[in-house]
Amino acid sequence: MSNGFDDIPFFDEEPAPRKPVAGSKVPPAPGAGLGIAARAMAARDQARMPDYLSGLNPEQREAVESVDGPVLVLAGAGTGKTRVLTTRIAHILASNRAFPSQILAVTFTNKAAREMKERIGHLVGGAVEGMPWLGTFHSIGVKLLRRHAELVGLSSDFTILDTDDVVRLIKQIIQAEGLDDKRWPAKQFAAMIDGWKNKGLDPARVPEGDARAFGNGKGRELYVAYQNRLKTLNACDFGDLLLHPIRMFKANPDVLKEYHQRFRYILVDEYQDTNTAQYMWLRLLAQRPEGVPQNVCCVGDDDQSIYGWRGAEVDNILRFEKDFPGAKVIKLERNYRSTEHILGAAGHLIAHNEGRLGKTLFTDRIDPNDDKVVVHAAWDSEEEARAVGEEIEQLQRQQHPLNDMAILVRASFQMREFEDRFVTLGLNYRVIGGPRFYERLEIRDAMAYFRLVCQPADDLAFERIVNTPKRGLGDTTIRNLHDYARARDIPMLAAAADIIETDELKPKARKALFDVVTDFRRWQSLLENTPHTELAEQILDESGYTAMWHNDKSAEAPGRLENLKELIRSMEAFESMRGFLEHVSLVMDAETNENLDAVSIMTLHSAKGLEFETVFLPGWEEGLFPHQRALDEGGRSGLEEERRLAYVGITRAKRRCHIWFVSNRRIHGLWQSTLPSRFLDELPPAHVEVAETETSYGGYGRNPYGQSRFDKQEPFQNSYSTPGWKRAQANRTDATRDNWGTRSGHAVERIGYGESGPRAKTIEGELVAKSTTTEPSRFSVGDRVFHLKFGNGNIASIEGNKLTIDFDRAGQKRVLDGFVERVQAS
DNA sequence: TTTCCTCTAGTTTTT
DNA sequence: CTAGAGGAAA
């Protein structure tokens, strides 16, 4: 849990590593307290061929052992990419080429970094201490910046702003420029700045046209003003965590040189996702002066590049060989995940893209009993959800764990239908990627208190909480204070301390502000000597923040209090409040509860890197997938990215992949009839079967879809002529919309779930319906209960795990007992 | 200050 | 349609 930079010596105290000599013996490892390198060496010495190399195929092994010089590993889905990366690091360590602190290993997400640490630990036998430079681009950026902040005009205790802070800040700037913040939304400009920063553009380099496009042509001025404001706040946004180090390195070649010496080996995960700024950062660090080997290894898959829309440049991976002359390119094509049908379908689909580096996944685990990829047609999204639910239940009856199944959607609105259905069925599910814990209102408020205690100059935090809970400090007072602070160039909290000594404010506001200032003074004085969790609780109590939610009668209030408790709990793992704040600003991910058996529902984007026995891919319709906007805004390359997304979806499946399309979908409230996705036509018949629908309608054979519905003739185009396909097509054309109820043999029961109000989600961002149990209900009629969505109510009747409840506010609803908690009768 | 109403926009997401 | 934001009224 490092919260800074001073815990790692800049250069190792140990002697410089020697070049390994073939067959050289390494001295036996002494007992306890071994460094990672020593342990790795010991592990290697146990066998002639190091253990860690034994299970690798020849290509993987080559990727692991080609440690010197630039290497690009093109690792297709399920080909053991992470394994190669981690084994490679273990190998570098074990062969005595570098110390752990001389390896730079970069990932995109914290999750990936964590996983790598863990797996290296396994390989080397023990926890990985001393890999200080394994982390995300951003966390490594922070580490560099904390060390050299003064070189870019910051002080090393700078704050990291998240998107929410940034938007509020930009809004102020837009208003300060005298622009209408409704006509020029701060959010949009924040996105523009983010985009520019992804491209490595400082204000001067933003193309004229782009800069003029915002704020009556004032885009550039606004960007400058924003950067200035950040500097006065001693703050960075996420983009700066990359750009500042780049600037720093460019302006200080001596510093860059130090890092060149330090980082003997550089590894990059998910290279296809790097944006221009990351690419610049990497080249600065990786490209060495003549004669020095560039030990860079980038691992990626151009076919899985799905983040172009947020600045990723597939081109980075495509031109690796130009950037690093003499680079070795190793393709990993042997797939260990999926059946031949799944690979065949995915491979045929992705072959429709141009400009690929070209890989074909194969497996030799061929089993004639393997299912083909199945394409299903449904009348509308409701039927789609119902049918998927049935399939899941059927698999469940065959003892397949729900954890092995996932529904991967293109857009998050599609999730709702599945959630509704699963709640009705009492089927456990979890939603991955919902609102994040640290993005919740109450968490952000609490964090603002903590930030302000640790960093009295954090004006954004100050503004967020001065009047939360309500203290009668309205707009006018704040504006006053703001001007006062600006005029004197001091932080707002300091300004508040000053202004209460004057008579500039009304007595009421003055008193309120006085209380705030004294509270913060007190908390700051406690910061060093009070256990931080205790202090945190104290802050939330004394500020009246907890009381505010206690008094709040709304349905969400108890959940929010619970989240605050969870926040305090999660602080325990940290040494100090500062350490905790640093962690939170970078690590925004929530963990899922692995112990629960549940179907996962997530977007295709968040599914990258995961795998499931069975994957359901609903919503393969033109306009949704490929998404209309991707086509409109991205043209050909937009379509190709969508296709890669489809590829990612299919290759998540190990054994079973079910694709769905519907004929009617409600978009923006109105029903629209839809066409099957062109991607369906791009699947190879040999690996695909069309499901016979159990429903009894249709069969007219009116098939408007022949060959080449969308594209010019393409070599892969094929027209399905199987009876099943024809029927599926006919179904979607001729079905009548009276399928409410039991047509598919399943009693449809609607329970209240669809009115406005927040979605019921647990702190992990999961919504979990308890499965039907045979146990007697833990509730009885008349109990007073609380429901996250509907609030308080009394139980009117009970059937199994389904409760009928008279809610105080929402009226009578039927809900599953897993969604309510018993409360004391009031 | 709160509540209610109107308006608007509406893929994908990490850090 | 529907969630969220912002403005107007109580």
PDB file of C-alpha atoms in Angstrom, chain A residues 395-507:
ATOM      1  CA  LEU A 395     -28.584 -25.675 -18.113  1.00  0.00           C
ATOM      2  CA  GLN A 396     -28.988 -25.155 -14.414  1.00  0.00           C
ATOM      3  CA  ARG A 397     -31.071 -28.306 -14.215  1.00  0.00           C
ATOM      4  CA  GLN A 398     -28.178 -30.106 -15.867  1.00  0.00           C
ATOM      5  CA  GLN A 399     -25.959 -29.000 -13.012  1.00  0.00           C
ATOM      6  CA  HIS A 400     -24.211 -26.177 -14.799  1.00  0.00           C
ATOM      7  CA  PRO A 401     -23.219 -23.473 -12.343  1.00  0.00           C
ATOM      8  CA  LEU A 402     -24.672 -20.061 -13.065  1.00  0.00           C
ATOM      9  CA  ASN A 403     -21.214 -18.633 -12.605  1.00  0.00           C
ATOM     10  CA  ASP A 404     -20.270 -20.280 -15.891  1.00  0.00           C
ATOM     11  CA  MET A 405     -22.855 -18.317 -17.862  1.00  0.00           C
ATOM     12  CA  ALA A 406     -22.890 -14.782 -19.080  1.00  0.00           C
ATOM     13  CA  ILE A 407     -25.106 -12.507 -21.086  1.00  0.00           C
ATOM     14  CA  LEU A 408     -23.104 -10.013 -23.068  1.00  0.00           C
ATOM     15  CA  VAL A 409     -24.967  -7.041 -24.455  1.00  0.00           C
ATOM     16  CA  ARG A 410     -23.971  -4.243 -26.767  1.00  0.00           C
ATOM     17  CA  ALA A 411     -25.579  -1.453 -24.779  1.00  0.00           C
ATOM     18  CA  SER A 412     -26.486  -1.334 -21.132  1.00  0.00           C
ATOM     19  CA  PHE A 413     -30.159  -0.583 -21.682  1.00  0.00           C
ATOM     20  CA  GLN A 414     -30.486  -4.139 -22.925  1.00  0.00           C
ATOM     21  CA  MET A 415     -29.690  -5.398 -19.454  1.00  0.00           C
ATOM     22  CA  ARG A 416     -32.929  -4.251 -18.002  1.00  0.00           C
ATOM     23  CA  GLU A 417     -35.061  -6.781 -19.764  1.00  0.00           C
ATOM     24  CA  PHE A 418     -32.895  -9.604 -18.505  1.00  0.00           C
ATOM     25  CA  GLU A 419     -32.880  -8.270 -14.990  1.00  0.00           C
ATOM     26  CA  ASP A 420     -36.638  -8.024 -15.003  1.00  0.00           C
ATOM     27  CA  ARG A 421     -36.959 -11.527 -16.259  1.00  0.00           C
ATOM     28  CA  PHE A 422     -34.496 -12.998 -13.782  1.00  0.00           C
ATOM     29  CA  VAL A 423     -36.112 -11.275 -10.873  1.00  0.00           C
ATOM     30  CA  THR A 424     -39.343 -12.890 -11.929  1.00  0.00           C
ATOM     31  CA  LEU A 425     -37.716 -16.259 -12.236  1.00  0.00           C
ATOM     32  CA  GLY A 426     -35.835 -15.871  -8.992  1.00  0.00           C
ATOM     33  CA  LEU A 427     -32.634 -16.494 -10.889  1.00  0.00           C
ATOM     34  CA  ASN A 428     -29.421 -15.197  -9.376  1.00  0.00           C
ATOM     35  CA  TYR A 429     -27.632 -12.704 -11.499  1.00  0.00           C
ATOM     36  CA  ARG A 430     -25.024 -10.043 -11.188  1.00  0.00           C
ATOM     37  CA  VAL A 431     -24.574  -6.937 -13.204  1.00  0.00           C
ATOM     38  CA  ILE A 432     -20.997  -6.084 -13.916  1.00  0.00           C
ATOM     39  CA  GLY A 433     -20.075  -2.532 -14.605  1.00  0.00           C
ATOM     40  CA  GLY A 434     -22.958  -0.658 -13.016  1.00  0.00           C
ATOM     41  CA  PRO A 435     -22.350   2.504 -11.088  1.00  0.00           C
ATOM     42  CA  ARG A 436     -19.120   2.178  -9.211  1.00  0.00           C
ATOM     43  CA  PHE A 437     -18.900   2.273  -5.500  1.00  0.00           C
ATOM     44  CA  TYR A 438     -16.674   5.295  -5.399  1.00  0.00           C
ATOM     45  CA  GLU A 439     -18.907   7.173  -7.774  1.00  0.00           C
ATOM     46  CA  ARG A 440     -21.862   7.108  -5.463  1.00  0.00           C
ATOM     47  CA  LEU A 441     -23.040  10.414  -4.147  1.00  0.00           C
ATOM     48  CA  GLU A 442     -22.585   9.607  -0.473  1.00  0.00           C
ATOM     49  CA  ILE A 443     -19.161   8.119  -1.019  1.00  0.00           C
ATOM     50  CA  ARG A 444     -18.026  11.113  -2.986  1.00  0.00           C
ATOM     51  CA  ASP A 445     -19.314  13.446  -0.286  1.00  0.00           C
ATOM     52  CA  ALA A 446     -17.540  11.528   2.437  1.00  0.00           C
ATOM     53  CA  MET A 447     -14.383  11.444   0.369  1.00  0.00           C
ATOM     54  CA  ALA A 448     -14.597  15.205  -0.079  1.00  0.00           C
ATOM     55  CA  TYR A 449     -14.553  15.603   3.700  1.00  0.00           C
ATOM     56  CA  PHE A 450     -11.516  13.359   3.972  1.00  0.00           C
ATOM     57  CA  ARG A 451      -9.773  15.103   1.130  1.00  0.00           C
ATOM     58  CA  LEU A 452     -10.278  18.500   2.647  1.00  0.00           C
ATOM     59  CA  VAL A 453      -8.910  17.346   5.965  1.00  0.00           C
ATOM     60  CA  CYS A 454      -5.806  15.959   4.308  1.00  0.00           C
ATOM     61  CA  GLN A 455      -5.532  18.715   1.729  1.00  0.00           C
ATOM     62  CA  PRO A 456      -6.906  22.010   2.984  1.00  0.00           C
ATOM     63  CA  ALA A 457      -6.313  23.545  -0.436  1.00  0.00           C
ATOM     64  CA  ASP A 458      -8.722  21.193  -2.178  1.00  0.00           C
ATOM     65  CA  ASP A 459     -11.282  23.777  -3.217  1.00  0.00           C
ATOM     66  CA  LEU A 460     -13.358  21.333  -5.176  1.00  0.00           C
ATOM     67  CA  ALA A 461     -13.824  19.214  -2.100  1.00  0.00           C
ATOM     68  CA  PHE A 462     -14.613  22.332  -0.107  1.00  0.00           C
ATOM     69  CA  GLU A 463     -17.292  23.484  -2.498  1.00  0.00           C
ATOM     70  CA  ARG A 464     -18.788  20.064  -2.588  1.00  0.00           C
ATOM     71  CA  ILE A 465     -19.395  19.811   1.121  1.00  0.00           C
ATOM     72  CA  VAL A 466     -19.602  23.317   2.627  1.00  0.00           C
ATOM     73  CA  ASN A 467     -23.311  23.083   2.463  1.00  0.00           C
ATOM     74  CA  THR A 468     -23.747  19.339   2.735  1.00  0.00           C
ATOM     75  CA  PRO A 469     -25.518  18.739   5.016  1.00  0.00           C
ATOM     76  CA  LYS A 470     -27.460  21.955   4.677  1.00  0.00           C
ATOM     77  CA  ARG A 471     -25.954  24.655   6.822  1.00  0.00           C
ATOM     78  CA  GLY A 472     -27.674  27.651   5.326  1.00  0.00           C
ATOM     79  CA  LEU A 473     -24.626  28.452   3.248  1.00  0.00           C
ATOM     80  CA  GLY A 474     -26.359  29.224  -0.018  1.00  0.00           C
ATOM     81  CA  ASP A 475     -25.163  30.389  -3.379  1.00  0.00           C
ATOM     82  CA  THR A 476     -24.551  33.963  -2.370  1.00  0.00           C
ATOM     83  CA  THR A 477     -22.306  33.111   0.550  1.00  0.00           C
ATOM     84  CA  ILE A 478     -20.323  30.659  -1.534  1.00  0.00           C
ATOM     85  CA  ARG A 479     -19.919  33.153  -4.355  1.00  0.00           C
ATOM     86  CA  ASN A 480     -18.742  35.725  -1.851  1.00  0.00           C
ATOM     87  CA  LEU A 481     -16.246  33.327  -0.449  1.00  0.00           C
ATOM     88  CA  HIS A 482     -15.122  32.277  -3.873  1.00  0.00           C
ATOM     89  CA  ASP A 483     -14.402  35.861  -4.907  1.00  0.00           C
ATOM     90  CA  TYR A 484     -12.648  36.551  -1.642  1.00  0.00           C
ATOM     91  CA  ALA A 485     -10.413  33.519  -2.127  1.00  0.00           C
ATOM     92  CA  ARG A 486      -9.682  34.326  -5.768  1.00  0.00           C
ATOM     93  CA  ALA A 487      -8.828  37.930  -5.002  1.00  0.00           C
ATOM     94  CA  ARG A 488      -6.289  36.893  -2.428  1.00  0.00           C
ATOM     95  CA  ASP A 489      -5.194  33.760  -4.239  1.00  0.00           C
ATOM     96  CA  ILE A 490      -5.744  31.523  -1.248  1.00  0.00           C
ATOM     97  CA  PRO A 491      -7.722  28.294  -0.884  1.00  0.00           C
ATOM     98  CA  MET A 492     -11.361  28.600   0.013  1.00  0.00           C
ATOM     99  CA  LEU A 493     -11.038  26.996   3.402  1.00  0.00           C
ATOM    100  CA  ALA A 494      -8.400  29.533   4.327  1.00  0.00           C
ATOM    101  CA  ALA A 495     -10.588  32.265   2.906  1.00  0.00           C
ATOM    102  CA  ALA A 496     -13.418  31.037   5.078  1.00  0.00           C
ATOM    103  CA  ALA A 497     -11.197  31.260   8.132  1.00  0.00           C
ATOM    104  CA  ASP A 498     -10.371  34.844   7.209  1.00  0.00           C
ATOM    105  CA  ILE A 499     -13.792  35.989   6.250  1.00  0.00           C
ATOM    106  CA  ILE A 500     -15.426  35.002   9.507  1.00  0.00           C
ATOM    107  CA  GLU A 501     -13.182  37.514  11.210  1.00  0.00           C
ATOM    108  CA  THR A 502     -14.735  40.271   9.109  1.00  0.00           C
ATOM    109  CA  ASP A 503     -18.311  41.448   8.949  1.00  0.00           C
ATOM    110  CA  GLU A 504     -18.716  40.708   5.285  1.00  0.00           C
ATOM    111  CA  LEU A 505     -21.236  37.964   5.899  1.00  0.00           C
ATOM    112  CA  LYS A 506     -24.613  37.923   7.538  1.00  0.00           C
ATOM    113  CA  PRO A 507     -24.433  36.688  11.135  1.00  0.00           C
TER     114      PRO A 507
END
